[in-house]
CSV table of C-alpha atoms in Angstrom, one decimal:
chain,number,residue,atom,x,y,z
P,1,UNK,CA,18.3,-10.2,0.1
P,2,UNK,CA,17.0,-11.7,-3.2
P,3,UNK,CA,15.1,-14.0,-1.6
P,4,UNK,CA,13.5,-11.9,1.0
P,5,UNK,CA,12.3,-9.7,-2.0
P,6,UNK,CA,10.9,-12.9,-3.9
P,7,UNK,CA,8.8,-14.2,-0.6
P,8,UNK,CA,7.5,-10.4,-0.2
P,9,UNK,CA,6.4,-10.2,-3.5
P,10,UNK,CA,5.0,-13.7,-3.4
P,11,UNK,CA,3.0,-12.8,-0.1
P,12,UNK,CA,1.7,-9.4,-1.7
P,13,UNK,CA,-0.2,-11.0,-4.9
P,14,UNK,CA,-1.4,-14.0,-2.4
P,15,UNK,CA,-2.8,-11.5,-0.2
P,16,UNK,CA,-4.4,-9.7,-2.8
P,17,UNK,CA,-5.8,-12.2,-4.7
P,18,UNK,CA,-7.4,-14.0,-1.5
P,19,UNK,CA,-8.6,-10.4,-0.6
P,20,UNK,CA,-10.2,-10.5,-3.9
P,21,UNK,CA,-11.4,-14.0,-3.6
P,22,UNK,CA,-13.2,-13.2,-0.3
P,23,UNK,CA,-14.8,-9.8,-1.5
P,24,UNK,CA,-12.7,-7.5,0.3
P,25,UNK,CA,-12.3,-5.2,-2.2
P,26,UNK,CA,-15.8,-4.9,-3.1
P,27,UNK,CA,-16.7,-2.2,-1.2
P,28,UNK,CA,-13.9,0.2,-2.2
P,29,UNK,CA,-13.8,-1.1,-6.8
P,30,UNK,CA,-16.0,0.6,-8.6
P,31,UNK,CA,-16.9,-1.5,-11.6
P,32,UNK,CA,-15.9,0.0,-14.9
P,33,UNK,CA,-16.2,-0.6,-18.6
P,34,UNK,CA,-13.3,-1.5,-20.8
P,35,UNK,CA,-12.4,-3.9,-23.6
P,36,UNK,CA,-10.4,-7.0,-23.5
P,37,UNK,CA,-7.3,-7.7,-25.4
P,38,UNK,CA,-9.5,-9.0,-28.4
P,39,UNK,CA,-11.6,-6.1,-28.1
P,40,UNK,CA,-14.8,-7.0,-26.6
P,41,UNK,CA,-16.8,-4.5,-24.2
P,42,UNK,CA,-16.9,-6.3,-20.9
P,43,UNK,CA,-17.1,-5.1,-17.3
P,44,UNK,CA,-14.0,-5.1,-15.0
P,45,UNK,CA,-14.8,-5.2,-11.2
P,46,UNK,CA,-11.5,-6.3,-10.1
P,47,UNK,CA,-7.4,-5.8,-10.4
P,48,UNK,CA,-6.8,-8.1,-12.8
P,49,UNK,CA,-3.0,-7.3,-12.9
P,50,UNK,CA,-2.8,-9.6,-9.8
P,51,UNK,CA,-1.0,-12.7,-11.1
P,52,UNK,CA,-2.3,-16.0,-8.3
P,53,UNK,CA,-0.2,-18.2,-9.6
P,54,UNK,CA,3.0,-16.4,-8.7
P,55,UNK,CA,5.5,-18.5,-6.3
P,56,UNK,CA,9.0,-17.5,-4.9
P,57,UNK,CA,10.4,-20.2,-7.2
P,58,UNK,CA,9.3,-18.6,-9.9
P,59,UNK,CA,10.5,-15.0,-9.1
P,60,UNK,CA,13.8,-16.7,-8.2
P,61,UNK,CA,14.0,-17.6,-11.9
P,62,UNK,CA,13.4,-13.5,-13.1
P,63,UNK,CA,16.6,-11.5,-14.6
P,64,UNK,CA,17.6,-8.7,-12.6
P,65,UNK,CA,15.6,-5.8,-14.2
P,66,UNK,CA,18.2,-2.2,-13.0
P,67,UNK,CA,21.6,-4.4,-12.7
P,68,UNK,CA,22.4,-7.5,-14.7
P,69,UNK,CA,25.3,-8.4,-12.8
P,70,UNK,CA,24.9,-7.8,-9.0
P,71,UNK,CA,21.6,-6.3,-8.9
P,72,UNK,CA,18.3,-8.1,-6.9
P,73,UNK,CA,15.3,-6.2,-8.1
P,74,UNK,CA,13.1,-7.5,-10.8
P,75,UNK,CA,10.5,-7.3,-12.5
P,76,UNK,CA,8.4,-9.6,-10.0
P,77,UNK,CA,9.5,-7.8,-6.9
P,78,UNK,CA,8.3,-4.3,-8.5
P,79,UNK,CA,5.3,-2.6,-8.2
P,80,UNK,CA,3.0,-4.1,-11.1
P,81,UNK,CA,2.5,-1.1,-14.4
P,82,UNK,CA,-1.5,-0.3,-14.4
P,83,UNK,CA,-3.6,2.2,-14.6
P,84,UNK,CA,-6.2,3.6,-11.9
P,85,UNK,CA,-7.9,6.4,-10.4
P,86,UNK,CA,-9.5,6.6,-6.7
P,87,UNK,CA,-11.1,9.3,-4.5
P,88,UNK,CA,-11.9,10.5,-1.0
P,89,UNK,CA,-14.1,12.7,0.5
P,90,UNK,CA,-11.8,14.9,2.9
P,91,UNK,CA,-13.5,17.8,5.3
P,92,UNK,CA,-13.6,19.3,8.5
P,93,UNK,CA,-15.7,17.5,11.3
P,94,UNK,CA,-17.8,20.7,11.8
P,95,UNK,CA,-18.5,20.7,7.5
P,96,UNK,CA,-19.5,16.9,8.0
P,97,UNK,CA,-21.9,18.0,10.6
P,98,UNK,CA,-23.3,20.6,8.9
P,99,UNK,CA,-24.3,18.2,6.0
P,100,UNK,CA,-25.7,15.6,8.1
P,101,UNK,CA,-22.4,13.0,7.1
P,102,UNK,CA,-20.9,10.6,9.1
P,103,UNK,CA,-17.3,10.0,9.6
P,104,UNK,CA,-15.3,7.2,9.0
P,105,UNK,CA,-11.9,8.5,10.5
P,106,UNK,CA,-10.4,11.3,11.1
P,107,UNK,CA,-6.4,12.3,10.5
P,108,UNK,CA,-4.6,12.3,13.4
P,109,UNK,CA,-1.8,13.4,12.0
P,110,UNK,CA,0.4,13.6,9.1
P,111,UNK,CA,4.3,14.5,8.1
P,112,UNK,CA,5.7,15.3,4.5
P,113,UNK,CA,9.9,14.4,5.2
P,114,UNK,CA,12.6,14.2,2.7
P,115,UNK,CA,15.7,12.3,2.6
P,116,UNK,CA,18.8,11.7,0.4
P,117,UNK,CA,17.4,11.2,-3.1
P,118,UNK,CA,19.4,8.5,-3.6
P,119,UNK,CA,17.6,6.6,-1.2
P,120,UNK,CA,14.3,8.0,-2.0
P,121,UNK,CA,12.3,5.1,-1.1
P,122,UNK,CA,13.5,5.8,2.4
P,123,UNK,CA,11.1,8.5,3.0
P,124,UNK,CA,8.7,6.7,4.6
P,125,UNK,CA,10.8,5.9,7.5
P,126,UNK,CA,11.9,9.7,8.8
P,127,UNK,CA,8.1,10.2,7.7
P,128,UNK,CA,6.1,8.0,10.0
P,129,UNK,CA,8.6,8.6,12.9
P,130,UNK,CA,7.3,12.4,12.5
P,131,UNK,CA,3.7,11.8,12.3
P,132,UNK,CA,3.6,9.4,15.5
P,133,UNK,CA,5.2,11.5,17.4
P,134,UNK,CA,3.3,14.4,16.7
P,135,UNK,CA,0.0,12.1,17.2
P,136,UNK,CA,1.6,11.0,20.4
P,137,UNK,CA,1.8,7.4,19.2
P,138,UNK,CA,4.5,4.8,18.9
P,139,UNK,CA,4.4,2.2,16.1
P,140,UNK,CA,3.2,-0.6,18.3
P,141,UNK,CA,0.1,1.5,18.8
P,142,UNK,CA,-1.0,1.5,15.4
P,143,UNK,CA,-3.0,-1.8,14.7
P,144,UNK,CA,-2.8,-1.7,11.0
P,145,UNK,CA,-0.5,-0.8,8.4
P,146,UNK,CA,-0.7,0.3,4.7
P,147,UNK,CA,3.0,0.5,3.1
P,148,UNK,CA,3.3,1.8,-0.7
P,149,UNK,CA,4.9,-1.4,-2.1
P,150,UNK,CA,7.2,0.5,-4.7
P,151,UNK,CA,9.3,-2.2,-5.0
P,152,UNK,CA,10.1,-5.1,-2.7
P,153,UNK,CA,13.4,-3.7,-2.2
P,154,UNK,CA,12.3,-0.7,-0.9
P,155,UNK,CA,9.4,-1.4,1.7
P,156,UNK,CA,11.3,-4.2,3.6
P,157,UNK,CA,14.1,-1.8,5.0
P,158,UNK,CA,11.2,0.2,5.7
P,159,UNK,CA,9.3,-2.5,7.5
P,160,UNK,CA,12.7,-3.5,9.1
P,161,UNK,CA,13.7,0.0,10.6
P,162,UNK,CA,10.0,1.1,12.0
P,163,UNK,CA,10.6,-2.4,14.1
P,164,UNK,CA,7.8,-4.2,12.2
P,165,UNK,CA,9.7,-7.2,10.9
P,166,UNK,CA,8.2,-9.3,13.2
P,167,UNK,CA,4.6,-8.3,12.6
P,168,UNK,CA,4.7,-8.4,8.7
P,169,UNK,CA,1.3,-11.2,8.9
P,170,UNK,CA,0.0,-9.4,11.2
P,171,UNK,CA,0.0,-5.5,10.5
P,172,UNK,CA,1.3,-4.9,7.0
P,173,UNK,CA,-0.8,-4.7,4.0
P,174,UNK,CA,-2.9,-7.4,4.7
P,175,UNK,CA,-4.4,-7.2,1.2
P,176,UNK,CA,-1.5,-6.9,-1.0
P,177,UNK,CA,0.3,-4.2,-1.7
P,178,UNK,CA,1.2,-2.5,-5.3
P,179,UNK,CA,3.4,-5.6,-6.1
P,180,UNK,CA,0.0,-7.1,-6.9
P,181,UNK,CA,-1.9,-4.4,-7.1
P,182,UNK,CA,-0.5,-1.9,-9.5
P,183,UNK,CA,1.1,1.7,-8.5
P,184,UNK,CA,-0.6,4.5,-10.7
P,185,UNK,CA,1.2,7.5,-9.4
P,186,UNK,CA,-1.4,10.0,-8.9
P,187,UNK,CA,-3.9,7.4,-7.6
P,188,UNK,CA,-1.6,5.2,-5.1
P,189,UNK,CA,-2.3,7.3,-1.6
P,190,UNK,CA,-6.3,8.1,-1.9
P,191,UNK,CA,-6.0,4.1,-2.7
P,192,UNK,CA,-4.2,3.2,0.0
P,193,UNK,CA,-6.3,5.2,2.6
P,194,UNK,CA,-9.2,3.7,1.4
P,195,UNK,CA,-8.2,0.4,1.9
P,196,UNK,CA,-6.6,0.9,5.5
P,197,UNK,CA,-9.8,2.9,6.6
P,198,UNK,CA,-11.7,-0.4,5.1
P,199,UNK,CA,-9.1,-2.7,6.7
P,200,UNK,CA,-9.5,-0.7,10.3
P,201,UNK,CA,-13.4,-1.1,10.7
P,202,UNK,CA,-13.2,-5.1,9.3
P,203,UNK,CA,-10.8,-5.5,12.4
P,204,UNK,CA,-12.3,-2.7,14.9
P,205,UNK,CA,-9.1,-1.1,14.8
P,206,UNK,CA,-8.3,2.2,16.5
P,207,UNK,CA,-5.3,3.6,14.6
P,208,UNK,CA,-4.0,2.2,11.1
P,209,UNK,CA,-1.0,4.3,8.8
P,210,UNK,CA,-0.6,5.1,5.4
P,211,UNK,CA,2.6,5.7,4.0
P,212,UNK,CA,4.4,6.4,0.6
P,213,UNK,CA,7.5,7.3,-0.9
P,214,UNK,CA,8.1,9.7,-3.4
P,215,UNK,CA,10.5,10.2,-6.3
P,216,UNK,CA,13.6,12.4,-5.2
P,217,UNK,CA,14.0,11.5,-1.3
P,218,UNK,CA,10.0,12.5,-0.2
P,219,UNK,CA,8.0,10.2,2.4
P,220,UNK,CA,4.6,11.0,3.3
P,221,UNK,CA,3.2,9.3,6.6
P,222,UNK,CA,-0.8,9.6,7.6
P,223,UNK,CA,-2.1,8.3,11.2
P,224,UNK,CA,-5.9,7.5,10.8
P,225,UNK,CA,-8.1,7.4,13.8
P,226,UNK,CA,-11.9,5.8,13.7
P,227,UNK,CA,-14.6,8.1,14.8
């Protein structure tokens, strides 16, 4: 519903902005140089697309963005326009012995899936079904979640048909999502692993998962393990 769209949104940019708040994010931002909008040199060391002061009453208030007559998605419950880059350092556990490295995690597993491309945003659903079972998992072994938030619309049928409604507080992007965060497309999965990894050793977690959807019916699924 609208309104379920408006709360999840709401939720994502108070998550990420306490997450911000508290220094969660510290260890995965590097600080970078930019200019403001009156052009002064200054240093950024966090997202500032996340907007605190966002309520559900608010959103409630937005013009529907795809479908002016019947449609529910706006601007608000979509994932915010930035721009971003991120990076992890992926090998095999005999390389990261052989360099004297210590790993964080290790994949588990992992399944590329596609569905109807006119419910693209689906993918994630056919996609994490895959990867637990080929980790041997169910979704109420994984302690922690990291859901692309594409649009509000989009991750809540998710969230509803892995059977995690009930555990949104709990499991789901505990920091925010990409409502709040920003979605650049190239940079959105090395982000998200980075901050589920982080999440999994703040809360001693065995298993967390990553997913995303794709443009044109792909969902990708990853089922971290700490080592």
């Amino acid at each position: 519903s609208r309104e379920m769209q408006d709360q999840f949104a709401a939720r994502s940019h108070a998550r990420a902005w306490a997450a911000t708040q508290s220094g969660a994010f510290k260890t995965e931002i590097i600080p970078t140089g930019g200019h403001d909008a009156d052009g002064v040199l200054k240093q950024f060391n966090y997202d500032e697309v996340i907007r605190p002061e966002t309520t559900v009453e608010a959103l409630s208030t937005l013009r529907p963005a795809f479908d002016p007559v019947s449609g529910t998605v706006t601007a608000g419950t979509s994932s915010a326009l930035s721009d971003g880059a991120a990076a992890m350092l992926v090998m095999s556990e005999s390389r990261a012995r052989e360099l004297g490295l210590k790993p964080r995690a290790r994949i588990r597993s992992m399944a590329v899936v596609g569905c109807d491309p006119s419910i693209m945003g689906y993918g994630p659903v056919p996609a994490s079904k895959l990867a637990l079972k080929k980790a041997g998992l169910s979704a109420s072994d994984i302690d922690v979640f990291e859901m692309n938030e594409a649009f509000a619309a989009q991750i809540l049928p998710c969230i509803k048909d892995l059977g995690l409604m009930e555990q949104i507080d709990e499991k789901i992007n505990l920091n925010g999502g990409a409502i709040a965060l920003g979605h650049p497309l190239g940079c959105s999965g090395a982000r998200i692993s980075t901050t589920l990894i982080n999440l999994m050793e703040r809360k001693d977690a065995q298993f967390g998962l990553a997913t995303m959807c794709i443009g044109l019916g792909q969902g990708i699924a990853t089922v971290f393990e700490r080592v």
